[in-house]
Tab-separated table of C-alpha atoms in Angstrom:
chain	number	residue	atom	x	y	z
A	1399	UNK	CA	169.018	-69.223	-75.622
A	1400	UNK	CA	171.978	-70.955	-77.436
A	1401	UNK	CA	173.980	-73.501	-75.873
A	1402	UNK	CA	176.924	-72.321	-74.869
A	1403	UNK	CA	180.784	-74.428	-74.766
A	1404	UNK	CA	182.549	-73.587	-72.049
A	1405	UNK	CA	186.540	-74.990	-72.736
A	1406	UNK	CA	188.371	-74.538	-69.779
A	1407	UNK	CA	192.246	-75.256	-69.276
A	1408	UNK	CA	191.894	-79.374	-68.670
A	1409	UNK	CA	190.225	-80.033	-71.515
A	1410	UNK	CA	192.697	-78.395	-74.895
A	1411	UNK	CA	193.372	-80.773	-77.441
A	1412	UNK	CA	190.053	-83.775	-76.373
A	1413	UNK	CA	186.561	-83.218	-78.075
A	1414	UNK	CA	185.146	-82.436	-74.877
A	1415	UNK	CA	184.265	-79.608	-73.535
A	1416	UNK	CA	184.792	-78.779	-69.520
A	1417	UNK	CA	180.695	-77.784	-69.070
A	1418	UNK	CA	177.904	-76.536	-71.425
A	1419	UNK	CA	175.673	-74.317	-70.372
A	1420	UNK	CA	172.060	-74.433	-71.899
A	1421	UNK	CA	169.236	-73.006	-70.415
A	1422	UNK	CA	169.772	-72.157	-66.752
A	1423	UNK	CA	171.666	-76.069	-66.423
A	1424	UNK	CA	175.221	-76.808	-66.802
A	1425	UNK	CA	176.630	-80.404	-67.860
A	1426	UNK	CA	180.116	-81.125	-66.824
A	1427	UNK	CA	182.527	-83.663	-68.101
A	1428	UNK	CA	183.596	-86.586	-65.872
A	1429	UNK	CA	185.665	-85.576	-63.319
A	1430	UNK	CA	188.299	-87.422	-61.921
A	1431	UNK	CA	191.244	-86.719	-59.725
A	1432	UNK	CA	193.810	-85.597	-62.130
A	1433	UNK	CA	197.025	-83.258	-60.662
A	1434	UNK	CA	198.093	-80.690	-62.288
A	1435	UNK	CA	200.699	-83.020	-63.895
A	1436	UNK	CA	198.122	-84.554	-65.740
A	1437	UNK	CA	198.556	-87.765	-63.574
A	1438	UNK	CA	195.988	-89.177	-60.957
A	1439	UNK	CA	197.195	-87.983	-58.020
A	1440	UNK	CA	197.957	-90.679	-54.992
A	1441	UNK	CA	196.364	-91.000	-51.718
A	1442	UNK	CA	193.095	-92.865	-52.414
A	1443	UNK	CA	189.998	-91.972	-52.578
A	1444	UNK	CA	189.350	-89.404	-49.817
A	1445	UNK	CA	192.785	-87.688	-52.072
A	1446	UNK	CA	191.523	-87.751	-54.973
A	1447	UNK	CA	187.314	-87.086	-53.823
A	1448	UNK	CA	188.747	-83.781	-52.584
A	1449	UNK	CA	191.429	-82.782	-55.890
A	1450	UNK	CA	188.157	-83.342	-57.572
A	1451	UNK	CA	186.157	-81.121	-55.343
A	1452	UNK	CA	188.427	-78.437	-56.193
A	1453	UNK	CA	188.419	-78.746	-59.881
A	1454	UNK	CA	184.687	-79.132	-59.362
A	1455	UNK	CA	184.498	-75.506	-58.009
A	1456	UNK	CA	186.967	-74.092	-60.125
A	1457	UNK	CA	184.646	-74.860	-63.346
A	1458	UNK	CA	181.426	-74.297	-61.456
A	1459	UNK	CA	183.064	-70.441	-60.559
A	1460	UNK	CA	184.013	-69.870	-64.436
A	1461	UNK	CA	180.087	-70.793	-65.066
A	1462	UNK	CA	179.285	-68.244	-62.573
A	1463	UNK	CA	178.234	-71.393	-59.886
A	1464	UNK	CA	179.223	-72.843	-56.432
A	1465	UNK	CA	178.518	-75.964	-54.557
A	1466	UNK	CA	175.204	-75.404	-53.474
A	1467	UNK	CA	174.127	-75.069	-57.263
A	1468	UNK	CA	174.712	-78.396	-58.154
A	1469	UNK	CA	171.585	-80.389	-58.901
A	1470	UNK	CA	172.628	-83.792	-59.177
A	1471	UNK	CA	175.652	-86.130	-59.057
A	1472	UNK	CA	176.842	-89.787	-60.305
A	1473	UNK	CA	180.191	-91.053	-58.810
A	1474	UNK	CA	181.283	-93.548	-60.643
A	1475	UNK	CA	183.646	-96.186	-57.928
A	1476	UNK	CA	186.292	-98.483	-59.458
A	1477	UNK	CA	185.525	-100.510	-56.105
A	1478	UNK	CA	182.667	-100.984	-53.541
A	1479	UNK	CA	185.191	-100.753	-51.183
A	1480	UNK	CA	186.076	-97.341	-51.529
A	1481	UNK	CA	182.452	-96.432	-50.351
A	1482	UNK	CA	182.140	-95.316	-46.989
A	1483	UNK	CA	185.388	-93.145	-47.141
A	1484	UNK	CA	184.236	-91.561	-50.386
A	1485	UNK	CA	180.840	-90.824	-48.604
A	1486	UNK	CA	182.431	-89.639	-45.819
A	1487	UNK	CA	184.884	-87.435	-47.719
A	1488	UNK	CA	181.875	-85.896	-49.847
A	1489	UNK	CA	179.458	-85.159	-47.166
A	1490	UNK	CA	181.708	-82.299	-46.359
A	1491	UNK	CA	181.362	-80.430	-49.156
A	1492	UNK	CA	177.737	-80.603	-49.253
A	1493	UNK	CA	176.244	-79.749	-45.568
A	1494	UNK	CA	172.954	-78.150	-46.327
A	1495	UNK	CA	172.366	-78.098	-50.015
A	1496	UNK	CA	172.604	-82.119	-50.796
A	1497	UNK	CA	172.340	-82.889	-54.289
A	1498	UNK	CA	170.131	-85.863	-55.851
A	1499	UNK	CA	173.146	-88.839	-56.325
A	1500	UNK	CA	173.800	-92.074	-57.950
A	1501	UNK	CA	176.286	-94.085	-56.951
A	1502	UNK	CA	177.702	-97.327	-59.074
A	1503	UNK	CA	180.515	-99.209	-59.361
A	1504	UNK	CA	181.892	-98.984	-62.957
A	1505	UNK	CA	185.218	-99.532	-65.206
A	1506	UNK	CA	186.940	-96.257	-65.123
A	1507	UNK	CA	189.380	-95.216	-67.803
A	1508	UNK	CA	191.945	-94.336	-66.372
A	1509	UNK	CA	193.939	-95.055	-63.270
A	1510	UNK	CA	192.045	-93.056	-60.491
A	1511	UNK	CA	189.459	-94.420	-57.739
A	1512	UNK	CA	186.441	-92.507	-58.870
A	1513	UNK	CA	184.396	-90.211	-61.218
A	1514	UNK	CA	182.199	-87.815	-60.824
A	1515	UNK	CA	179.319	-86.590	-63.272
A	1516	UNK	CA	177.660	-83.185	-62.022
A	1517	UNK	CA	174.894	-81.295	-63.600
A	1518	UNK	CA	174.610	-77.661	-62.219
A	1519	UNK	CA	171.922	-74.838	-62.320
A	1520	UNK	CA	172.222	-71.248	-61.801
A	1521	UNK	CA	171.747	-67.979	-63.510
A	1522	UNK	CA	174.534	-66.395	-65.882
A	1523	UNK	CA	176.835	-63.935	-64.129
A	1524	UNK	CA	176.057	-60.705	-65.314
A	1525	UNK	CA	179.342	-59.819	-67.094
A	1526	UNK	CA	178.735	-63.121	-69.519
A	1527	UNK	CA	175.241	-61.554	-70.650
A	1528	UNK	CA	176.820	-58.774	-71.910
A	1529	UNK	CA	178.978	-60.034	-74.208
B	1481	UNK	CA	164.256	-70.044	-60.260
B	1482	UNK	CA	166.432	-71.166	-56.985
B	1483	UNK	CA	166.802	-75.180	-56.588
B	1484	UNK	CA	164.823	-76.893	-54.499
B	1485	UNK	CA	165.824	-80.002	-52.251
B	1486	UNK	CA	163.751	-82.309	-51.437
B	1487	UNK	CA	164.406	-84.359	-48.607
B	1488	UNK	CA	162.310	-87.013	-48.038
B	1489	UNK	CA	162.100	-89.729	-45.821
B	1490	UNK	CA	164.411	-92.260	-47.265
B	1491	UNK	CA	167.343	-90.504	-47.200
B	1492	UNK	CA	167.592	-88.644	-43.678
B	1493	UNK	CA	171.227	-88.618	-42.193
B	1494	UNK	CA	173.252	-89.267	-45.862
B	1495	UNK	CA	174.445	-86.668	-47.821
B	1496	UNK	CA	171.929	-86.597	-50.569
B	1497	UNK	CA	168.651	-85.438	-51.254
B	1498	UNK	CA	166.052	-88.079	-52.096
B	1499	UNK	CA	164.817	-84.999	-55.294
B	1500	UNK	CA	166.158	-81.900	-56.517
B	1501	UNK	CA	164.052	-79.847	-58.289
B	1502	UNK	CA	165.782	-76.742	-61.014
B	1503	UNK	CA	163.324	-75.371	-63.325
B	1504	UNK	CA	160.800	-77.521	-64.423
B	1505	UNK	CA	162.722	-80.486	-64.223
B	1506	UNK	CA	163.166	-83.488	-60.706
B	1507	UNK	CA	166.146	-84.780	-60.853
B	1508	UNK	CA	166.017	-87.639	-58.133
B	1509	UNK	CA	168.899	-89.778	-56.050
B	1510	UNK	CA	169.452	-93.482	-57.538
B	1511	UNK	CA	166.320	-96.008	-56.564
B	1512	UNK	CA	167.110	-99.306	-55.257
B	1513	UNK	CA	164.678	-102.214	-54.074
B	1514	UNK	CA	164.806	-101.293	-50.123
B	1515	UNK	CA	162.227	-102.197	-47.820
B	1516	UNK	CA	160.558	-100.777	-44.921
B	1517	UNK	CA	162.722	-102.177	-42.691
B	1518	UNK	CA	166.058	-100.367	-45.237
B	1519	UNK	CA	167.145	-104.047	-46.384
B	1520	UNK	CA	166.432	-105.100	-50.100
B	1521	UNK	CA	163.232	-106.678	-50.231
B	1522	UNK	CA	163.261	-110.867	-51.174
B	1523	UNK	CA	161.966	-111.896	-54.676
B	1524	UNK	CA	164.159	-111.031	-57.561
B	1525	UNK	CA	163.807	-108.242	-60.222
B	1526	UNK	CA	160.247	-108.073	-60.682
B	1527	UNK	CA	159.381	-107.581	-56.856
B	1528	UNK	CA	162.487	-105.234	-56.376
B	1529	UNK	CA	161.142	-103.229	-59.707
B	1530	UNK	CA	157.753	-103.087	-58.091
B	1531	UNK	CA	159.011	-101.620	-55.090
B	1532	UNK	CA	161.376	-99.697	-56.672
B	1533	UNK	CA	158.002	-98.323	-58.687
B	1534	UNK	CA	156.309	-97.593	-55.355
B	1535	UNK	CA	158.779	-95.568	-54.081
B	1536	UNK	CA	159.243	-93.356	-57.080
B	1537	UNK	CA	155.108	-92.974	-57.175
B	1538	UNK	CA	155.726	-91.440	-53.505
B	1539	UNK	CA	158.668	-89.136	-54.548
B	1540	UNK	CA	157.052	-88.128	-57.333
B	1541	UNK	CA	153.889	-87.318	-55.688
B	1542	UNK	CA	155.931	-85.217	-52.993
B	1543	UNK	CA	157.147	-83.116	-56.176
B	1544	UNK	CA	153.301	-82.635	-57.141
B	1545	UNK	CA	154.555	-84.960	-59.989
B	1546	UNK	CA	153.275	-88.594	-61.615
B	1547	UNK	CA	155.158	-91.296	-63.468
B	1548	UNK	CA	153.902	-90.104	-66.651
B	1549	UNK	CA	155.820	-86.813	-66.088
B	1550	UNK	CA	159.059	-89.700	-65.796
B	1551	UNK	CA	161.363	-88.096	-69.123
B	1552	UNK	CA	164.473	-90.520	-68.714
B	1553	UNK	CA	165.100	-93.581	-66.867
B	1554	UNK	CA	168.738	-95.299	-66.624
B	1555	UNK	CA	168.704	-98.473	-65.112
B	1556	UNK	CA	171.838	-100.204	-64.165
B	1557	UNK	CA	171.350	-104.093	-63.762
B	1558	UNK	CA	173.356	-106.333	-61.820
B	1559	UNK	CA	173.069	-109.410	-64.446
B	1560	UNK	CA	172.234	-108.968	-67.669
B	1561	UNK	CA	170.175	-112.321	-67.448
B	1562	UNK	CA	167.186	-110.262	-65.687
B	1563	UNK	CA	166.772	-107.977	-68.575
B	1564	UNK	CA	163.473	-109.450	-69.783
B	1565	UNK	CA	161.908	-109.862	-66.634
B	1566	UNK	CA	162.842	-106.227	-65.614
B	1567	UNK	CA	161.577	-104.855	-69.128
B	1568	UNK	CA	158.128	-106.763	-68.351
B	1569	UNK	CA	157.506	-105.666	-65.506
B	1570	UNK	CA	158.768	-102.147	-66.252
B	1571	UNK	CA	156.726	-101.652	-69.144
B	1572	UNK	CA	153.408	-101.867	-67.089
B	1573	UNK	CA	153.911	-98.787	-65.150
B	1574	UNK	CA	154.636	-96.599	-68.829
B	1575	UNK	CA	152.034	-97.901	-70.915
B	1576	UNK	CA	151.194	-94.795	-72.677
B	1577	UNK	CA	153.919	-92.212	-71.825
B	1578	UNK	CA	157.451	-93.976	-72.264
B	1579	UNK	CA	160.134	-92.666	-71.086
B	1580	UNK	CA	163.387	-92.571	-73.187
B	1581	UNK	CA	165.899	-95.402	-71.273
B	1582	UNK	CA	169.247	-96.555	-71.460
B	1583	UNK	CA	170.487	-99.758	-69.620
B	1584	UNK	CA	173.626	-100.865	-68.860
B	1585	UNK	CA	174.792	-103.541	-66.447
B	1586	UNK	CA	177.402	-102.319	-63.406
B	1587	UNK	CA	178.280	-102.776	-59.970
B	1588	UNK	CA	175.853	-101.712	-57.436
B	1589	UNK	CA	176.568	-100.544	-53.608
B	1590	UNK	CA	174.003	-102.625	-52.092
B	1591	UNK	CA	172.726	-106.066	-52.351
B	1592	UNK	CA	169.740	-105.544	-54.770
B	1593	UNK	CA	169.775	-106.446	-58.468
B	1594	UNK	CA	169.030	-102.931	-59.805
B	1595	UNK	CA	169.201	-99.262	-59.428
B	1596	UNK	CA	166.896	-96.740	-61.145
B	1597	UNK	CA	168.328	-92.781	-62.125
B	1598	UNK	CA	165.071	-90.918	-63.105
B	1599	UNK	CA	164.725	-87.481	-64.177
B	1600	UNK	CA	160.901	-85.792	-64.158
B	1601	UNK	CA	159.682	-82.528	-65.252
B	1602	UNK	CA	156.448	-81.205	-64.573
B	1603	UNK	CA	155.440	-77.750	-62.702
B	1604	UNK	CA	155.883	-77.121	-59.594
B	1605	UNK	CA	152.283	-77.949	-57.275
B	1606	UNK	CA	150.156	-74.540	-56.036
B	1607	UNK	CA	150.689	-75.405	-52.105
B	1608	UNK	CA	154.455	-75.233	-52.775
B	1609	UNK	CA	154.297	-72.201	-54.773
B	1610	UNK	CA	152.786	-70.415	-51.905
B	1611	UNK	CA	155.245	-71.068	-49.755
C	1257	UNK	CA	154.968	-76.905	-71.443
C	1258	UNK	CA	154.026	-80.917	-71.781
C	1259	UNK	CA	157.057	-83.476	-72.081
C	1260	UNK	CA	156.849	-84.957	-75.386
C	1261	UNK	CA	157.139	-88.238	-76.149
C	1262	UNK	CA	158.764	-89.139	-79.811
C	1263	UNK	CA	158.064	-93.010	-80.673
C	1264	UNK	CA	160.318	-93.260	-83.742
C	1265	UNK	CA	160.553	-96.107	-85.684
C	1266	UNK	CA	163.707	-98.172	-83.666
C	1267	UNK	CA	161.481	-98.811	-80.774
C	1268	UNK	CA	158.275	-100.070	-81.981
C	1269	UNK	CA	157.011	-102.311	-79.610
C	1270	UNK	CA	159.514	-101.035	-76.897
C	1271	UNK	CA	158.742	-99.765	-73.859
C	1272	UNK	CA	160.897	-96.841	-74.606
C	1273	UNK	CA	160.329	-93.734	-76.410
C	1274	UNK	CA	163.026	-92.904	-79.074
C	1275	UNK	CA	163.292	-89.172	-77.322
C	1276	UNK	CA	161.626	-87.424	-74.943
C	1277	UNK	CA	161.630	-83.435	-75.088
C	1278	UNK	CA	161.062	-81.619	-71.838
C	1279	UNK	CA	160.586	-77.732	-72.025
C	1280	UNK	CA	163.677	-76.901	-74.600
C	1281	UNK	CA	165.954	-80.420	-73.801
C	1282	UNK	CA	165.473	-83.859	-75.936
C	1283	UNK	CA	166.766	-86.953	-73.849
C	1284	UNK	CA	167.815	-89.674	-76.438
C	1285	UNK	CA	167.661	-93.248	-75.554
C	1286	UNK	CA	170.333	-95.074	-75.332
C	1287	UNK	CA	172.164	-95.731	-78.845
C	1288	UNK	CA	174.056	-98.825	-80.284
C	1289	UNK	CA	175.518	-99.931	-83.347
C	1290	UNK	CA	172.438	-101.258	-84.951
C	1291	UNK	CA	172.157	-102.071	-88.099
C	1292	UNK	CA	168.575	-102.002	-89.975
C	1293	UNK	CA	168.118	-105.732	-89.671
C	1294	UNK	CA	168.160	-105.376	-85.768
C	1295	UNK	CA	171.937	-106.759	-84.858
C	1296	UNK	CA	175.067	-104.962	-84.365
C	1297	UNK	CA	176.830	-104.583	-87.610
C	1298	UNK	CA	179.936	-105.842	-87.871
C	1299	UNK	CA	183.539	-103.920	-87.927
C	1300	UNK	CA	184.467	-102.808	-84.505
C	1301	UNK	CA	184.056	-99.970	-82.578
C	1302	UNK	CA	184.667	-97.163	-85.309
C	1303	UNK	CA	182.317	-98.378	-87.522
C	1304	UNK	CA	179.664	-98.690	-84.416
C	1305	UNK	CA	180.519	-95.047	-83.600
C	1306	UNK	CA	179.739	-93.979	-87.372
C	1307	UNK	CA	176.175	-95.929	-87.182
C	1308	UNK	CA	175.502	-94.509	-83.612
C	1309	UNK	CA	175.926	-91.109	-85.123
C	1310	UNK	CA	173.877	-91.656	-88.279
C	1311	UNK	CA	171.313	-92.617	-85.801
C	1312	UNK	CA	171.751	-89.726	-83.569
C	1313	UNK	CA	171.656	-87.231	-86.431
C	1314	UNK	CA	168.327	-89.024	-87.451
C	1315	UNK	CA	166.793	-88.902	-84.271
C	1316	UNK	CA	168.067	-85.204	-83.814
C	1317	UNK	CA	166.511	-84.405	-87.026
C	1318	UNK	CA	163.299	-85.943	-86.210
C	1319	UNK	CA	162.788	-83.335	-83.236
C	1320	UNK	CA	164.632	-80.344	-85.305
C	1321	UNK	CA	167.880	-80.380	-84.336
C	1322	UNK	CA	171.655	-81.307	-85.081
C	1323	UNK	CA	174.492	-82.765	-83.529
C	1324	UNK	CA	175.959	-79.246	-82.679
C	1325	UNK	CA	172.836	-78.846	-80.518
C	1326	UNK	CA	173.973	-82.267	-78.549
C	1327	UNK	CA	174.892	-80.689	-74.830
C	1328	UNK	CA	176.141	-83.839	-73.538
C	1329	UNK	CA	177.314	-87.564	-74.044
C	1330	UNK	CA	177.723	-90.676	-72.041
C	1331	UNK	CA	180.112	-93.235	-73.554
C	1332	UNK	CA	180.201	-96.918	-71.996
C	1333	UNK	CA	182.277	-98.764	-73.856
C	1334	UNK	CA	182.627	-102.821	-73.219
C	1335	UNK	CA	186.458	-102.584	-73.326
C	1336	UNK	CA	188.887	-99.942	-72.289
C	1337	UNK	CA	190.962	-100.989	-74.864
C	1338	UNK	CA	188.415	-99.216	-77.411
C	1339	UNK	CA	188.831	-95.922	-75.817
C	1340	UNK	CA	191.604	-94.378	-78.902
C	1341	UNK	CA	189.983	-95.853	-81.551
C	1342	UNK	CA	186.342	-94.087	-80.387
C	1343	UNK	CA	187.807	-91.121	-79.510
C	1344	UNK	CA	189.201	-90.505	-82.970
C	1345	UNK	CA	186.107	-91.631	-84.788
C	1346	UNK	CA	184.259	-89.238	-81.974
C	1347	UNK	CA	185.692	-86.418	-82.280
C	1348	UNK	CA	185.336	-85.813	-86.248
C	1349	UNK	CA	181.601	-85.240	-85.379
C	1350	UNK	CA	182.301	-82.458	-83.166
C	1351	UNK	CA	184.472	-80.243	-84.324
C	1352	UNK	CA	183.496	-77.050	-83.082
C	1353	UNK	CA	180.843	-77.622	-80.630
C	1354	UNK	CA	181.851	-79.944	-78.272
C	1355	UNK	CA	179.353	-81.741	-75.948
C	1356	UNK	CA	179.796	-82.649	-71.843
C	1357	UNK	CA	180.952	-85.714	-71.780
C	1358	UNK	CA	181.506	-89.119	-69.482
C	1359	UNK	CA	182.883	-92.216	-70.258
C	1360	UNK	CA	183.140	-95.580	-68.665
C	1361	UNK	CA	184.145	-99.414	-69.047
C	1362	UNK	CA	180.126	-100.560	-68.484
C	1363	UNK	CA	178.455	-104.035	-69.028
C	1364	UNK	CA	176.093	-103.730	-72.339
C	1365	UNK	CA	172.990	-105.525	-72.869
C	1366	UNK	CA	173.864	-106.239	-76.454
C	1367	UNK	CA	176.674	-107.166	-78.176
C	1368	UNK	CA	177.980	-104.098	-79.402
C	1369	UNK	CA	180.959	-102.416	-78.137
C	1370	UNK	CA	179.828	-99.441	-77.142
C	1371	UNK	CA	176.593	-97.373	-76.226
C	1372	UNK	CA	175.794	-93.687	-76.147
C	1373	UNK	CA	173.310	-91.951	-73.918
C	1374	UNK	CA	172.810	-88.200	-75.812
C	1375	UNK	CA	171.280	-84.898	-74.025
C	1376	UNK	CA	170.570	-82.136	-76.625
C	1377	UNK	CA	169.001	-78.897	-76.203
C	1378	UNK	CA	167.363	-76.942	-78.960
C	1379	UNK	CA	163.905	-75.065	-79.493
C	1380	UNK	CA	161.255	-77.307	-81.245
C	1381	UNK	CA	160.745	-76.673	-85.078
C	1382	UNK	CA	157.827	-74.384	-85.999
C	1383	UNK	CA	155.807	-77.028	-87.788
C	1384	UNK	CA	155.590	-79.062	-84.665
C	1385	UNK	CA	154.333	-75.732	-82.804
C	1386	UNK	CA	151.505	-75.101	-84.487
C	1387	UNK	CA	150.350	-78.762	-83.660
């Protein structure tokens, strides 16, 4: 099967692509928590752990995934800090299927708390295999 | 092939699983030199690698997998200074099969000097196919 | 299907494999801006980027595939401040197909300015098969 580019709205104009889909897995770019103004939005880390969330199941549903697809995830924290409330703020969206994580501290670029890396796995919707 | 999550001992109350498995491949949560008693063992890099090593001998076993089905290994290092003696007393446990590795030094959420990401592939044991 | 271990000729000695394929994926090691005597050539971080990529497209080649078969990239760069600079010299190397991809500000274990981790994705070339 041929890898396939997904591009997604957040990602015109960068050399990225929002996931890629090869095999039954799905690699997403680093998420972080980016408005729709193109700004990270305020409100800390719990903020921008669930704006994230949201964009995470936005390009998991245009793959054809949810939540309890994803297979494993690195966060990426600007500060140690920031831990427990991140946890805390992630465990909801994860209550029975818990995926394998990493968690680090890191230089981010750009001016958010966090980033998340999330590799996926799930069939192709049906209306994809068509095409 | 639905995912598989693999609890495990080490992880029971936090929201991750200690190895997910999606196709072939183990993707399992970041390792860290923790003892018995869940504080990072005394001794430096080469006793927290060898413990580190121990654990992800039992993991793997619990996936019906061994460390020479290990295919990548990312190791984040507190100081850059305990490279050598990490990569000495790494390289014993892959004498034949060698995983392909980055390393990078970061920030780590606990008080060891290293974290492990490892990703495994192997098939799936009979026992857990019967299930 | 085994993993496959590919020694290549940067890590002789290593206790790394240059790529490891696992059913149809190929996880690279991590890449830097070596130059064939062993140190990081000289010229900043586009000229790094250029040398990482005639690496990559080596390595690729050596296991039968090309950077439009790359599925997804990890940057760490030392300095944020390089961020433009590798993102133009990037992004002329994937024009069309555009891989996943992460970046951070990371600690390197070299003196380079930047390192790549690479996930491609490709089925192996028939010579290799009939092995």
């Amino acid at each position: 099967m041929a890898i396939e580019f997904v591009a997604g709205p957040n990602v015109e104009g960068l050399a990225i692509s929002e996931a890629v889909r090869a095999d039954g897995f799905v690699f997403l770019s680093g998420l972080a928590g980016f408005g729709p103004d193109g700004e990270i939005i305020s409100g800390g880390v719990v903020a921008e752990t669930d704006r994230i969330m949201l964009d995470l199941k936005d390009i998991l549903a245009r793959a054809g995934l949810r939540l309890s697809d994803v297979v494993r995830v690195s966060v990426h924290l600007r500060s140690a800090t920031d831990l427990d409330a991140f946890n805390d703020a992630y465990a909801k969206y994860f209550p029975k299927s818990k995926p394998a994580r990493i968690a680090t501290v890191a230089g981010l670029l750009h001016g958010g708390l966090l980033e998340l890396e999330v590799i996926a796995h799930g069939p192709k919707p049906a209306q994809q295999e068509e095409k």
